[in-house]
Coordinates of C-alpha atoms in Angstrom, one line a residue:
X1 CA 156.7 166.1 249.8
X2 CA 154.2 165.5 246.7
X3 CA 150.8 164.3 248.1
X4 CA 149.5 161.1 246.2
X5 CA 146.1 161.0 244.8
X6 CA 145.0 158.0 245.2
X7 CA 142.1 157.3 242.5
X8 CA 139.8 155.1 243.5
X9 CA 138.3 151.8 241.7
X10 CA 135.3 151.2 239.9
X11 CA 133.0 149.1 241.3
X12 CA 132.8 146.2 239.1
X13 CA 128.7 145.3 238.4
X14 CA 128.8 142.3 236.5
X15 CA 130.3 139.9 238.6
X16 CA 127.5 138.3 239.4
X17 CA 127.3 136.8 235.2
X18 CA 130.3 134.5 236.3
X19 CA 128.5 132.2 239.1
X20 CA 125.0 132.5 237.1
X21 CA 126.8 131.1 233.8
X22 CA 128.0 128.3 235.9
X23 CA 125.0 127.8 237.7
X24 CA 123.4 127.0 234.1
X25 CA 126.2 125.1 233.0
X26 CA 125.9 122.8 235.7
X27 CA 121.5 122.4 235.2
X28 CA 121.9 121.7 231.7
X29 CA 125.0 119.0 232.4
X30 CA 122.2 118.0 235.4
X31 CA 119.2 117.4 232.4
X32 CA 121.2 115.9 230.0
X33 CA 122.6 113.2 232.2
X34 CA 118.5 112.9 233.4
X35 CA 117.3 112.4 229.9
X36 CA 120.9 109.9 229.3
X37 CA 119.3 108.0 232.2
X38 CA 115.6 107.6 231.3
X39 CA 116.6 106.8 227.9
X40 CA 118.1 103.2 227.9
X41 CA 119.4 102.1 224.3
X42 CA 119.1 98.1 225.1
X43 CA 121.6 97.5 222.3
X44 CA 124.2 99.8 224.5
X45 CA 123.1 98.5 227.5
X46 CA 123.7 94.9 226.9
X47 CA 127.2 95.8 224.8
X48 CA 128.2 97.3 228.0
X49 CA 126.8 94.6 230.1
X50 CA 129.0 91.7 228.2
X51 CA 131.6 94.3 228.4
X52 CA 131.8 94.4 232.1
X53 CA 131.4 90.8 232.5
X54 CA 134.3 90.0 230.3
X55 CA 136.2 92.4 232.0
X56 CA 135.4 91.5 235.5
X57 CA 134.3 88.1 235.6
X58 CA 133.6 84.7 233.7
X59 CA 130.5 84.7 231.4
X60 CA 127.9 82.4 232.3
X61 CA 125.5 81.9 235.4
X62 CA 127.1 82.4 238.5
X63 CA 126.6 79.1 241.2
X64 CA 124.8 80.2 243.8
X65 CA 126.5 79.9 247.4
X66 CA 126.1 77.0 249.5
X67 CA 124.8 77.5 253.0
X68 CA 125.1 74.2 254.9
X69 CA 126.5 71.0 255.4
X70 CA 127.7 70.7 251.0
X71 CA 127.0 66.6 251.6
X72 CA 123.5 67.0 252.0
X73 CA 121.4 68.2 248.6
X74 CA 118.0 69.0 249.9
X75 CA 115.3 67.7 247.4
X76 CA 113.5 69.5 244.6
X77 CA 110.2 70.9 246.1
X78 CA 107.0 70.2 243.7
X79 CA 107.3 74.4 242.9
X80 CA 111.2 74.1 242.2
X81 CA 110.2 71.3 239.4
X82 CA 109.3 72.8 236.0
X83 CA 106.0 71.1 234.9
X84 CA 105.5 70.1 231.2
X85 CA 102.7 68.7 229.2
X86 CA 102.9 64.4 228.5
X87 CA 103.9 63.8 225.2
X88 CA 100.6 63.3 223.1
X89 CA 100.8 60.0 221.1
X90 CA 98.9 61.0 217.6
X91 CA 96.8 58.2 216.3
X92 CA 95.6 59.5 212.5
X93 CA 92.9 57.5 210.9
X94 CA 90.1 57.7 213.4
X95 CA 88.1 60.1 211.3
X96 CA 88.5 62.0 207.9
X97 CA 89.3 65.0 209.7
X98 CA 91.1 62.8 212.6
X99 CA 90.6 63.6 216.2
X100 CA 92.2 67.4 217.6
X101 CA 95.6 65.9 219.7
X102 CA 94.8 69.4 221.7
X103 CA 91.4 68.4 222.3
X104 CA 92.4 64.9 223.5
X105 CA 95.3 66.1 225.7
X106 CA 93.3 69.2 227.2
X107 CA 89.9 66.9 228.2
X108 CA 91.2 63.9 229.6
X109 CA 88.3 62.2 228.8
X110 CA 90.3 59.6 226.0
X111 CA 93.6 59.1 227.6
X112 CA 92.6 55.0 228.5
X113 CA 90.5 54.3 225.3
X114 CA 91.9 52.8 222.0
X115 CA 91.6 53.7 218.1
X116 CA 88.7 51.2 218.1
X117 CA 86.9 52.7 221.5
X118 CA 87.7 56.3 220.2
X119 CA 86.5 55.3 216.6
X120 CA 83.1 54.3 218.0
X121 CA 82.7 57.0 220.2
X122 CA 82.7 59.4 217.1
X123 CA 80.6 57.2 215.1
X124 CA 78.0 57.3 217.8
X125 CA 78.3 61.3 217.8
X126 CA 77.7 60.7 214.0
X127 CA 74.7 58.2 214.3
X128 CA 73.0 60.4 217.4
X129 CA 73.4 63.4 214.8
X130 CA 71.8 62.0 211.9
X131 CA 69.1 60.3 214.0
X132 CA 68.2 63.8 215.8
X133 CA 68.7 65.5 212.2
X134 CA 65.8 63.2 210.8
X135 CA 63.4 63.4 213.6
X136 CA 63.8 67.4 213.6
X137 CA 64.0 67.7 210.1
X138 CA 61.0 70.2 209.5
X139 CA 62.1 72.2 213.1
X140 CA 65.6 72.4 211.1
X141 CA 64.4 73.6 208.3
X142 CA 62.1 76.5 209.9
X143 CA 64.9 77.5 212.3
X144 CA 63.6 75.9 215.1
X145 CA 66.1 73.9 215.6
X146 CA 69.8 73.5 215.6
X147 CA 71.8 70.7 215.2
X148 CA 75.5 70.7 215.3
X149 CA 78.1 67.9 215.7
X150 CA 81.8 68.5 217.0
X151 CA 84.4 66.1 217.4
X152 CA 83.1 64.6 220.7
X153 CA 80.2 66.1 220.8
X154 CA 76.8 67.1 220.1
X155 CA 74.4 70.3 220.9
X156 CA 70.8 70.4 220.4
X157 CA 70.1 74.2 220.0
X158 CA 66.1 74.9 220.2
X159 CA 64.3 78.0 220.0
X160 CA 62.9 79.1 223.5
X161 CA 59.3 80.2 221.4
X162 CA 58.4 76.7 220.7
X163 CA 59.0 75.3 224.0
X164 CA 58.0 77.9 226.5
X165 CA 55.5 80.8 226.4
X166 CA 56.9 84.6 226.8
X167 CA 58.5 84.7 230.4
X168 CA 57.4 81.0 231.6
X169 CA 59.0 78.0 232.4
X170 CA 55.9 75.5 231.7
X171 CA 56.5 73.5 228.1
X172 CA 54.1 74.1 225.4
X173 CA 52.0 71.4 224.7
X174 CA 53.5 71.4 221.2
X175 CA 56.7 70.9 222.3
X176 CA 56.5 67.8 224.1
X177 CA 56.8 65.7 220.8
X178 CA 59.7 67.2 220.1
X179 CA 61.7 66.7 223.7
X180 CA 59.8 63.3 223.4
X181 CA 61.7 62.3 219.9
X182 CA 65.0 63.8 221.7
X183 CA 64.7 61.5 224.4
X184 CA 63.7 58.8 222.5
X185 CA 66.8 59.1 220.7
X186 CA 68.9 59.8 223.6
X187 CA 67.2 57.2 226.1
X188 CA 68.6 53.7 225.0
X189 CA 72.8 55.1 224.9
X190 CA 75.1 55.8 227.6
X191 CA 76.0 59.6 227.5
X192 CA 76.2 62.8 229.5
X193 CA 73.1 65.5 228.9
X194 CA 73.9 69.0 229.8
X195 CA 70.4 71.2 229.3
X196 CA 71.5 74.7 229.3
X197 CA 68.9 77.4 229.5
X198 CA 69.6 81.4 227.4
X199 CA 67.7 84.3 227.7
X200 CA 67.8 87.7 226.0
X201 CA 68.6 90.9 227.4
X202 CA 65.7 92.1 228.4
X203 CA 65.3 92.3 231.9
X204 CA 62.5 90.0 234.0
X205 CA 61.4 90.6 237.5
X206 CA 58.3 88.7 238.6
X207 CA 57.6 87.2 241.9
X208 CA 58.4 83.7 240.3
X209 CA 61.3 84.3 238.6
X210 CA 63.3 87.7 240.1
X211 CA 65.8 87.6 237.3
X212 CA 67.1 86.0 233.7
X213 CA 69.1 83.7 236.2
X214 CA 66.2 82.1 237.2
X215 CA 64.2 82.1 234.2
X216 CA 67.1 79.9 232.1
X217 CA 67.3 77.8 235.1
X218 CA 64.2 76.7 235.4
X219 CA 63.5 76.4 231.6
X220 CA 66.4 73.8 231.9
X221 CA 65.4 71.6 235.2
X222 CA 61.7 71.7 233.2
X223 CA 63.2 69.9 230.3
X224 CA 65.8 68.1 232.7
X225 CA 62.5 66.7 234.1
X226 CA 60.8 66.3 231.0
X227 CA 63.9 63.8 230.2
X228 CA 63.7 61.8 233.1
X229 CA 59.9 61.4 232.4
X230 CA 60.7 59.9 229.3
X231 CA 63.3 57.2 230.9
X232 CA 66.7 58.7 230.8
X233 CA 68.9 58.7 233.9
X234 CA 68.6 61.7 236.1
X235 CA 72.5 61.0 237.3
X236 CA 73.9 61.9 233.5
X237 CA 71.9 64.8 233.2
X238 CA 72.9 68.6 234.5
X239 CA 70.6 71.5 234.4
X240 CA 72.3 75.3 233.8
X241 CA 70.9 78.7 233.6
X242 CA 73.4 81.2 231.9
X243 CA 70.6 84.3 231.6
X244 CA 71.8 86.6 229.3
X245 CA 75.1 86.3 229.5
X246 CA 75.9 84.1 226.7
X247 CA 74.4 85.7 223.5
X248 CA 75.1 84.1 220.0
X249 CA 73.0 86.9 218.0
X250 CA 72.9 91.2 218.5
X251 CA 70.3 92.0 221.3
X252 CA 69.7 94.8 219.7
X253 CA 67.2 93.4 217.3
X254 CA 64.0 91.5 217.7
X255 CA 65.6 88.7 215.5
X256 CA 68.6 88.3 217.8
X257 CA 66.9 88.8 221.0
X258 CA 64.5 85.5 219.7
X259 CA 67.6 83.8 218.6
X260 CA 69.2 84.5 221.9
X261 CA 65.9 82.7 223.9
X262 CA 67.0 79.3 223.4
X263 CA 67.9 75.9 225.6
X264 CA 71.1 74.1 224.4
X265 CA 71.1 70.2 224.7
X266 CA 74.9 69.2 225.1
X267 CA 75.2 65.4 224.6
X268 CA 78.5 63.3 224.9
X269 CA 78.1 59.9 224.0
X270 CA 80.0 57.2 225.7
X271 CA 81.1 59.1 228.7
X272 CA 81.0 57.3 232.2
X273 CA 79.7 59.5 235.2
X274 CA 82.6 60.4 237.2
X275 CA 82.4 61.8 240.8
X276 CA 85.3 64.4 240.4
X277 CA 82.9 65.4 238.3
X278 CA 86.0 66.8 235.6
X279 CA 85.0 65.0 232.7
X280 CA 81.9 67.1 232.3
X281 CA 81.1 67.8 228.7
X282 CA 81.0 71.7 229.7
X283 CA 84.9 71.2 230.4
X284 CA 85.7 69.6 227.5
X285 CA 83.7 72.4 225.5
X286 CA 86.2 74.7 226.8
X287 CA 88.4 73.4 224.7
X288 CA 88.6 75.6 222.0
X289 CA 87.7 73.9 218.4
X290 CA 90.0 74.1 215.4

């Protein structure tokens, strides 16, 4: 009998290729559906929205479900009601320029007055101006002073230098005249006064005042005071201290630091005192101007 050699196979060494090839296959199919997925092509996306939506339902917004006895419709709650502006009735005419609808809409403060109570309110803003422009007409011109009208109403910008010395709250005796002509002006008409005291950047820390806070403060209720003496009514009158923290000039420089020490006279002519206190003339100078 012929003996059979039996010849044995070669191992084969590179079977392991087969699973790694697939094992890559299927990362790179895993990253490409990954980067598919963070990248969202809105126009695709809503294509394939309306697609589905015309395929498996009607278009439009769906009606919600009704939970409930359907004979009974529960009210609108205040939050379920969308809130919208009134409708602003535009009067042209009052003024060259007219009166800002925004302006009258935002404040609140003309919604019961007329053209003819409106149109004297701004020419009283005009008079006050040009009466405060005479009497402060040298102050003006050295810088002193600032004088500038808006639609409803007027600021009195003067230089803290000529009414209190360097750090103090006590009035120079040269600048009682000049709160003296203010008042004078101011005294006889019905209007809110806001006094609003500025300071530089520089800091302050004394045993009187501990802070800039302080300082403006008090450089307002000083003039607040020096008002009253001069016979205007302390119930239309507000004192503010805003420090530092309102700058109109770089504090960088001496010339903007200077410019920066100041006390703002806010006057609004014809406004009643109101005890919700929101027709303040600081409210309605948040208004922004056009």
């Amino acid at each position: 009998m012929a003996r059979r050699k039996h010849q044995e196979e070669e191992a084969n060494h590179e079977a392991w290729a087969i699973p790694y090839g697939d094992l890559v296959t299927l990362l790179l199919a895993f990253f490409v559906v990954m980067y598919a997925i963070s990248s969202v092509d809105e126009g695709k996306y809503r294509v394939l929205s309306d697609s589905l939506v015309e395929a498996f339902g009607t278009p439009g917004q769906l009606e919600p479900i009704q939970v409930g006895d359907p004979g009974v419709v529960a009210p609108p709650s205040d939050a379920d009601v969308p809130r919208s502006l009134a409708p602003i009735d535009i009067r042209p005419g009052l003024l060259d320029e007219g009166p800002q609808a925004l302006d009258r809409a935002a404040s609140g403060l003309f919604e019961e007055r007329g053209d003819e109570d409106l149109q004297g309110l701004l020419d009283e803003i005009a008079e006050v101006a040009a009466e405060i422009e005479s009497a402060m007409a040298p102050m003006i011109e050295d810088g002193q002073v600032d004088v500038t009208r808006d639609t409803y109403w007027l600021e009195i910008e003067i230089t803290s230098q000529l009414l209190f010395p360097s750090g103090e709250a006590t009035l120079n005796p040269d600048a009682e005249p000049v709160l003296e002509d203010i008042a004078g002006v101011l005294a006889p008409r019905a209007a809110r006064i806001h006094v609003e005291g500025h300071t530089d950047n520089v800091p302050i820390t004394t045993a009187v005042y501990p802070s800039n806070w302080e300082l403006s403060a008090a450089r307002a209720a000083t003039v607040v005071r020096m008002f009253e003496q001069q016979g205007m009514d302390p119930a239309d009158m507000v004192a503010l201290g805003h420090g530092e923290y309102r700058p109109v000039a770089d504090n960088e420089t001496a010339a903007g630091r200077a410019e920066n020490r100041r006390v703002a006279i806010v006057v609004l002519p014809g406004a009643p005192p109101r005890e919700d206190g929101q027709r303040e003339p600081e409210q309605l100078r948040a208004v922004p101007s056009p």
